[in-house]
Amino acid sequence: GKLPPRRLLNVSCGDAPLASGTPGAAAVVSAGPAFKGSLKVVTRDQWGEVLDESRQDVDLADGTNTVALKLPALAAGQYYVDTWLMQGDKVADWASQRFGVKGRAAIQSVKLASQTLKPGERVSAEVTLSNAMPSTTIRAELRDVYGRVLRRQDKVALKDGRAKVELPTDAAWQTCQ
């Protein structure tokens, strides 16, 4: 097939992984005759789910041009940035690049619903994590003073980086009596 006169040569996200939780930057290099249009930018996760989409006007001079791109703050993992050089609603050219974001999920806070409990009440808490992937889960355990696990809640899913935990305390009261 015939190549378009204005080409997107590559998309670069840098050689090092981006830091998780902070906005990133990328650049797209284009070459060819002068071009006025727009650049559509889509950020996807490794499964293809669109996480961010933007469009910016471009007025490219004759020759080679570099256009700076803003990437959203992302959790640790692998992602793709897709770019389309648009003239109206027609695609002049496109390019994609895979990139990594480094970081580890970490507990930011644990907020207990109550500081004191009566026999039969449940321990309720909200756990907030940073740098968590959508697939991240947590495990909550209720232990006695000897470190023995009395109750466990496994595979607690996160929603917007938060998890709700509820553990019964009946086993804890039995070990104290």
PDB file of C-alpha atoms in Angstrom:
ATOM      1  CA  GLY A   1       0.000   0.000   0.000  1.00  0.00           C
ATOM      2  CA  LYS A   2       0.879   3.633  -0.333  1.00  0.00           C
ATOM      3  CA  LEU A   3       2.305   5.433   2.712  1.00  0.00           C
ATOM      4  CA  PRO A   4       0.596   8.666   3.788  1.00  0.00           C
ATOM      5  CA  PRO A   5       2.582  11.881   3.183  1.00  0.00           C
ATOM      6  CA  ARG A   6       2.621  12.755   6.918  1.00  0.00           C
ATOM      7  CA  ARG A   7       3.898   9.814   9.024  1.00  0.00           C
ATOM      8  CA  LEU A   8       3.995   9.049  12.719  1.00  0.00           C
ATOM      9  CA  LEU A   9       7.479   7.562  13.032  1.00  0.00           C
ATOM     10  CA  ASN A  10       7.261   6.445  16.665  1.00  0.00           C
ATOM     11  CA  VAL A  11       5.875   7.004  20.125  1.00  0.00           C
ATOM     12  CA  SER A  12       8.401   7.153  22.944  1.00  0.00           C
ATOM     13  CA  CYS A  13       7.685   6.795  26.639  1.00  0.00           C
ATOM     14  CA  GLY A  14      11.359   6.864  27.581  1.00  0.00           C
ATOM     15  CA  ASP A  15      13.728   4.031  28.402  1.00  0.00           C
ATOM     16  CA  ALA A  16      12.927   3.757  32.127  1.00  0.00           C
ATOM     17  CA  PRO A  17       9.545   2.711  33.543  1.00  0.00           C
ATOM     18  CA  LEU A  18       7.311   5.571  34.654  1.00  0.00           C
ATOM     19  CA  ALA A  19       6.641   6.069  38.367  1.00  0.00           C
ATOM     20  CA  SER A  20       3.270   4.852  39.599  1.00  0.00           C
ATOM     21  CA  GLY A  21       0.695   7.284  40.894  1.00  0.00           C
ATOM     22  CA  THR A  22       2.124  10.307  39.071  1.00  0.00           C
ATOM     23  CA  PRO A  23       1.284  11.661  35.618  1.00  0.00           C
ATOM     24  CA  GLY A  24       3.798  10.701  32.936  1.00  0.00           C
ATOM     25  CA  ALA A  25       5.002  12.070  29.641  1.00  0.00           C
ATOM     26  CA  ALA A  26       5.583  10.624  26.209  1.00  0.00           C
ATOM     27  CA  ALA A  27       6.429  12.028  22.781  1.00  0.00           C
ATOM     28  CA  VAL A  28       5.378  11.188  19.254  1.00  0.00           C
ATOM     29  CA  VAL A  29       7.693  11.904  16.319  1.00  0.00           C
ATOM     30  CA  SER A  30       6.165  12.778  12.970  1.00  0.00           C
ATOM     31  CA  ALA A  31       7.717  13.562   9.585  1.00  0.00           C
ATOM     32  CA  GLY A  32       6.484  14.816   6.232  1.00  0.00           C
ATOM     33  CA  PRO A  33       4.922  17.908   4.697  1.00  0.00           C
ATOM     34  CA  ALA A  34       3.222  20.585   6.800  1.00  0.00           C
ATOM     35  CA  PHE A  35       0.076  19.255   8.494  1.00  0.00           C
ATOM     36  CA  LYS A  36      -2.765  20.826  10.440  1.00  0.00           C
ATOM     37  CA  GLY A  37      -5.153  18.530  12.276  1.00  0.00           C
ATOM     38  CA  SER A  38      -5.339  16.752  15.613  1.00  0.00           C
ATOM     39  CA  LEU A  39      -3.660  13.979  17.532  1.00  0.00           C
ATOM     40  CA  LYS A  40      -5.907  11.481  19.325  1.00  0.00           C
ATOM     41  CA  VAL A  41      -4.176   9.766  22.275  1.00  0.00           C
ATOM     42  CA  VAL A  42      -5.543   6.683  24.049  1.00  0.00           C
ATOM     43  CA  THR A  43      -3.985   4.948  27.063  1.00  0.00           C
ATOM     44  CA  ARG A  44      -4.969   1.288  27.525  1.00  0.00           C
ATOM     45  CA  ASP A  45      -4.166  -1.343  30.131  1.00  0.00           C
ATOM     46  CA  GLN A  46      -2.573  -4.662  29.162  1.00  0.00           C
ATOM     47  CA  TRP A  47      -6.016  -6.167  28.471  1.00  0.00           C
ATOM     48  CA  GLY A  48      -7.019  -3.361  26.110  1.00  0.00           C
ATOM     49  CA  GLU A  49      -9.375  -1.486  28.437  1.00  0.00           C
ATOM     50  CA  VAL A  50      -9.299   2.247  27.669  1.00  0.00           C
ATOM     51  CA  LEU A  51      -8.165   4.194  30.746  1.00  0.00           C
ATOM     52  CA  ASP A  52      -7.729   7.670  29.277  1.00  0.00           C
ATOM     53  CA  GLU A  53      -8.517   9.379  25.991  1.00  0.00           C
ATOM     54  CA  SER A  54      -7.617  12.870  24.805  1.00  0.00           C
ATOM     55  CA  ARG A  55      -7.314  14.886  21.636  1.00  0.00           C
ATOM     56  CA  GLN A  56      -5.022  17.826  20.952  1.00  0.00           C
ATOM     57  CA  ASP A  57      -4.744  20.136  17.963  1.00  0.00           C
ATOM     58  CA  VAL A  58      -1.456  19.989  16.053  1.00  0.00           C
ATOM     59  CA  ASP A  59       0.051  22.373  13.504  1.00  0.00           C
ATOM     60  CA  LEU A  60       3.148  20.570  12.215  1.00  0.00           C
ATOM     61  CA  ALA A  61       5.795  22.317  10.131  1.00  0.00           C
ATOM     62  CA  ASP A  62       7.372  20.720   7.070  1.00  0.00           C
ATOM     63  CA  GLY A  63      10.003  18.134   8.136  1.00  0.00           C
ATOM     64  CA  THR A  64      10.346  16.226  11.413  1.00  0.00           C
ATOM     65  CA  ASN A  65       8.341  17.312  14.464  1.00  0.00           C
ATOM     66  CA  THR A  66       8.042  16.041  18.038  1.00  0.00           C
ATOM     67  CA  VAL A  67       4.757  16.425  19.914  1.00  0.00           C
ATOM     68  CA  ALA A  68       4.715  16.093  23.721  1.00  0.00           C
ATOM     69  CA  LEU A  69       2.000  13.861  25.176  1.00  0.00           C
ATOM     70  CA  LYS A  70       0.623  13.765  28.719  1.00  0.00           C
ATOM     71  CA  LEU A  71      -0.061  10.371  30.246  1.00  0.00           C
ATOM     72  CA  PRO A  72      -2.408   9.876  33.213  1.00  0.00           C
ATOM     73  CA  ALA A  73      -1.273   8.738  36.657  1.00  0.00           C
ATOM     74  CA  LEU A  74      -1.346   4.939  36.598  1.00  0.00           C
ATOM     75  CA  ALA A  75      -0.811   2.056  39.003  1.00  0.00           C
ATOM     76  CA  ALA A  76       2.163  -0.263  38.514  1.00  0.00           C
ATOM     77  CA  GLY A  77       1.828  -2.499  35.451  1.00  0.00           C
ATOM     78  CA  GLN A  78       2.072  -2.674  31.676  1.00  0.00           C
ATOM     79  CA  TYR A  79       0.174  -0.273  29.398  1.00  0.00           C
ATOM     80  CA  TYR A  80      -0.128   0.917  25.802  1.00  0.00           C
ATOM     81  CA  VAL A  81      -0.357   4.410  24.392  1.00  0.00           C
ATOM     82  CA  ASP A  82      -2.053   4.622  20.977  1.00  0.00           C
ATOM     83  CA  THR A  83      -1.862   7.730  18.802  1.00  0.00           C
ATOM     84  CA  TRP A  84      -3.807   8.665  15.692  1.00  0.00           C
ATOM     85  CA  LEU A  85      -2.914  11.630  13.491  1.00  0.00           C
ATOM     86  CA  MET A  86      -6.316  12.938  12.390  1.00  0.00           C
ATOM     87  CA  GLN A  87      -7.422  15.271   9.643  1.00  0.00           C
ATOM     88  CA  GLY A  88     -11.062  15.903  10.423  1.00  0.00           C
ATOM     89  CA  ASP A  89     -12.540  12.447  11.004  1.00  0.00           C
ATOM     90  CA  LYS A  90      -9.984  10.682   8.760  1.00  0.00           C
ATOM     91  CA  VAL A  91      -6.900   8.905  10.115  1.00  0.00           C
ATOM     92  CA  ALA A  92      -3.721  10.113   8.387  1.00  0.00           C
ATOM     93  CA  ASP A  93      -1.451   7.691  10.312  1.00  0.00           C
ATOM     94  CA  TRP A  94      -1.185   5.915  13.657  1.00  0.00           C
ATOM     95  CA  ALA A  95       1.417   4.498  16.057  1.00  0.00           C
ATOM     96  CA  SER A  96       1.393   2.576  19.358  1.00  0.00           C
ATOM     97  CA  GLN A  97       3.902   1.892  22.111  1.00  0.00           C
ATOM     98  CA  ARG A  98       3.907  -0.425  25.113  1.00  0.00           C
ATOM     99  CA  PHE A  99       5.303   1.036  28.336  1.00  0.00           C
ATOM    100  CA  GLY A 100       5.724   0.061  31.962  1.00  0.00           C
ATOM    101  CA  VAL A 101       4.882   1.764  35.221  1.00  0.00           C
ATOM    102  CA  LYS A 102       6.893   0.696  38.257  1.00  0.00           C
ATOM    103  CA  GLY A 103       5.784   0.643  41.837  1.00  0.00           C
ATOM    104  CA  ARG A 104       4.424  -1.671  44.460  1.00  0.00           C
ATOM    105  CA  ALA A 105       1.005  -1.697  46.023  1.00  0.00           C
ATOM    106  CA  ALA A 106       1.238  -0.459  49.599  1.00  0.00           C
ATOM    107  CA  ILE A 107      -1.211   0.046  52.438  1.00  0.00           C
ATOM    108  CA  GLN A 108      -1.833   3.772  52.896  1.00  0.00           C
ATOM    109  CA  SER A 109      -4.246   3.549  55.812  1.00  0.00           C
ATOM    110  CA  VAL A 110      -6.480   1.291  57.877  1.00  0.00           C
ATOM    111  CA  LYS A 111      -9.508   3.025  59.382  1.00  0.00           C
ATOM    112  CA  LEU A 112     -11.381   1.056  62.015  1.00  0.00           C
ATOM    113  CA  ALA A 113     -15.107   1.698  62.361  1.00  0.00           C
ATOM    114  CA  SER A 114     -14.705   1.548  66.155  1.00  0.00           C
ATOM    115  CA  GLN A 115     -11.768   1.537  68.565  1.00  0.00           C
ATOM    116  CA  THR A 116     -13.584  -0.703  71.060  1.00  0.00           C
ATOM    117  CA  LEU A 117     -15.639  -3.858  70.628  1.00  0.00           C
ATOM    118  CA  LYS A 118     -18.145  -5.765  72.753  1.00  0.00           C
ATOM    119  CA  PRO A 119     -18.516  -9.542  72.643  1.00  0.00           C
ATOM    120  CA  GLY A 120     -20.212 -10.603  69.393  1.00  0.00           C
ATOM    121  CA  GLU A 121     -19.389  -7.388  67.483  1.00  0.00           C
ATOM    122  CA  ARG A 122     -17.431  -7.522  64.256  1.00  0.00           C
ATOM    123  CA  VAL A 123     -14.159  -5.768  63.450  1.00  0.00           C
ATOM    124  CA  SER A 124     -14.993  -3.421  60.563  1.00  0.00           C
ATOM    125  CA  ALA A 125     -12.382  -1.436  58.707  1.00  0.00           C
ATOM    126  CA  GLU A 126     -11.644   0.346  55.449  1.00  0.00           C
ATOM    127  CA  VAL A 127      -8.204  -0.319  53.987  1.00  0.00           C
ATOM    128  CA  THR A 128      -6.751   2.146  51.455  1.00  0.00           C
ATOM    129  CA  LEU A 129      -3.940   1.074  49.114  1.00  0.00           C
ATOM    130  CA  SER A 130      -1.688   3.048  46.784  1.00  0.00           C
ATOM    131  CA  ASN A 131      -0.346   1.783  43.441  1.00  0.00           C
ATOM    132  CA  ALA A 132      -2.887  -1.040  43.355  1.00  0.00           C
ATOM    133  CA  MET A 133      -3.742  -2.738  40.088  1.00  0.00           C
ATOM    134  CA  PRO A 134      -7.432  -3.371  39.294  1.00  0.00           C
ATOM    135  CA  SER A 135      -6.839  -7.085  39.995  1.00  0.00           C
ATOM    136  CA  THR A 136      -5.218  -6.502  43.422  1.00  0.00           C
ATOM    137  CA  THR A 137      -6.899  -8.203  46.400  1.00  0.00           C
ATOM    138  CA  ILE A 138      -6.091  -8.135  50.096  1.00  0.00           C
ATOM    139  CA  ARG A 139      -6.264 -10.631  52.958  1.00  0.00           C
ATOM    140  CA  ALA A 140      -7.334  -9.546  56.427  1.00  0.00           C
ATOM    141  CA  GLU A 141      -6.565 -11.587  59.537  1.00  0.00           C
ATOM    142  CA  LEU A 142      -7.664 -11.352  63.152  1.00  0.00           C
ATOM    143  CA  ARG A 143      -4.911 -12.720  65.418  1.00  0.00           C
ATOM    144  CA  ASP A 144      -4.583 -13.307  69.129  1.00  0.00           C
ATOM    145  CA  VAL A 145      -1.708 -12.075  71.290  1.00  0.00           C
ATOM    146  CA  TYR A 146       0.242 -15.255  70.429  1.00  0.00           C
ATOM    147  CA  GLY A 147       0.008 -14.606  66.670  1.00  0.00           C
ATOM    148  CA  ARG A 148      -2.511 -17.371  66.019  1.00  0.00           C
ATOM    149  CA  VAL A 149      -4.957 -16.634  63.190  1.00  0.00           C
ATOM    150  CA  LEU A 150      -8.482 -16.602  64.602  1.00  0.00           C
ATOM    151  CA  ARG A 151     -10.368 -15.332  61.545  1.00  0.00           C
ATOM    152  CA  ARG A 152      -9.323 -14.658  57.974  1.00  0.00           C
ATOM    153  CA  GLN A 153     -10.995 -12.915  55.049  1.00  0.00           C
ATOM    154  CA  ASP A 154      -9.276 -13.757  51.730  1.00  0.00           C
ATOM    155  CA  LYS A 155      -9.405 -12.158  48.282  1.00  0.00           C
ATOM    156  CA  VAL A 156     -11.101  -8.934  49.326  1.00  0.00           C
ATOM    157  CA  ALA A 157     -11.538  -6.919  46.122  1.00  0.00           C
ATOM    158  CA  LEU A 158     -10.676  -3.243  45.893  1.00  0.00           C
ATOM    159  CA  LYS A 159     -12.893  -0.497  44.572  1.00  0.00           C
ATOM    160  CA  ASP A 160     -11.095   2.749  43.771  1.00  0.00           C
ATOM    161  CA  GLY A 161      -8.096   1.604  45.826  1.00  0.00           C
ATOM    162  CA  ARG A 162     -10.213   0.804  48.909  1.00  0.00           C
ATOM    163  CA  ALA A 163     -11.421  -2.428  50.514  1.00  0.00           C
ATOM    164  CA  LYS A 164     -14.057  -3.000  53.196  1.00  0.00           C
ATOM    165  CA  VAL A 165     -13.147  -5.673  55.733  1.00  0.00           C
ATOM    166  CA  GLU A 166     -15.417  -7.317  58.306  1.00  0.00           C
ATOM    167  CA  LEU A 167     -14.271 -10.071  60.636  1.00  0.00           C
ATOM    168  CA  PRO A 168     -16.333 -11.771  63.358  1.00  0.00           C
ATOM    169  CA  THR A 169     -14.768 -11.679  66.833  1.00  0.00           C
ATOM    170  CA  ASP A 170     -16.437 -14.742  68.369  1.00  0.00           C
ATOM    171  CA  ALA A 171     -13.191 -16.780  68.230  1.00  0.00           C
ATOM    172  CA  ALA A 172     -11.266 -13.912  69.843  1.00  0.00           C
ATOM    173  CA  TRP A 173     -13.579 -13.845  72.875  1.00  0.00           C
ATOM    174  CA  GLN A 174     -13.231 -17.603  73.328  1.00  0.00           C
ATOM    175  CA  THR A 175      -9.430 -17.367  73.587  1.00  0.00           C
ATOM    176  CA  CYS A 176      -9.674 -14.554  76.191  1.00  0.00           C
ATOM    177  CA  GLN A 177     -12.041 -16.385  78.591  1.00  0.00           C
TER     178      GLN A 177
END
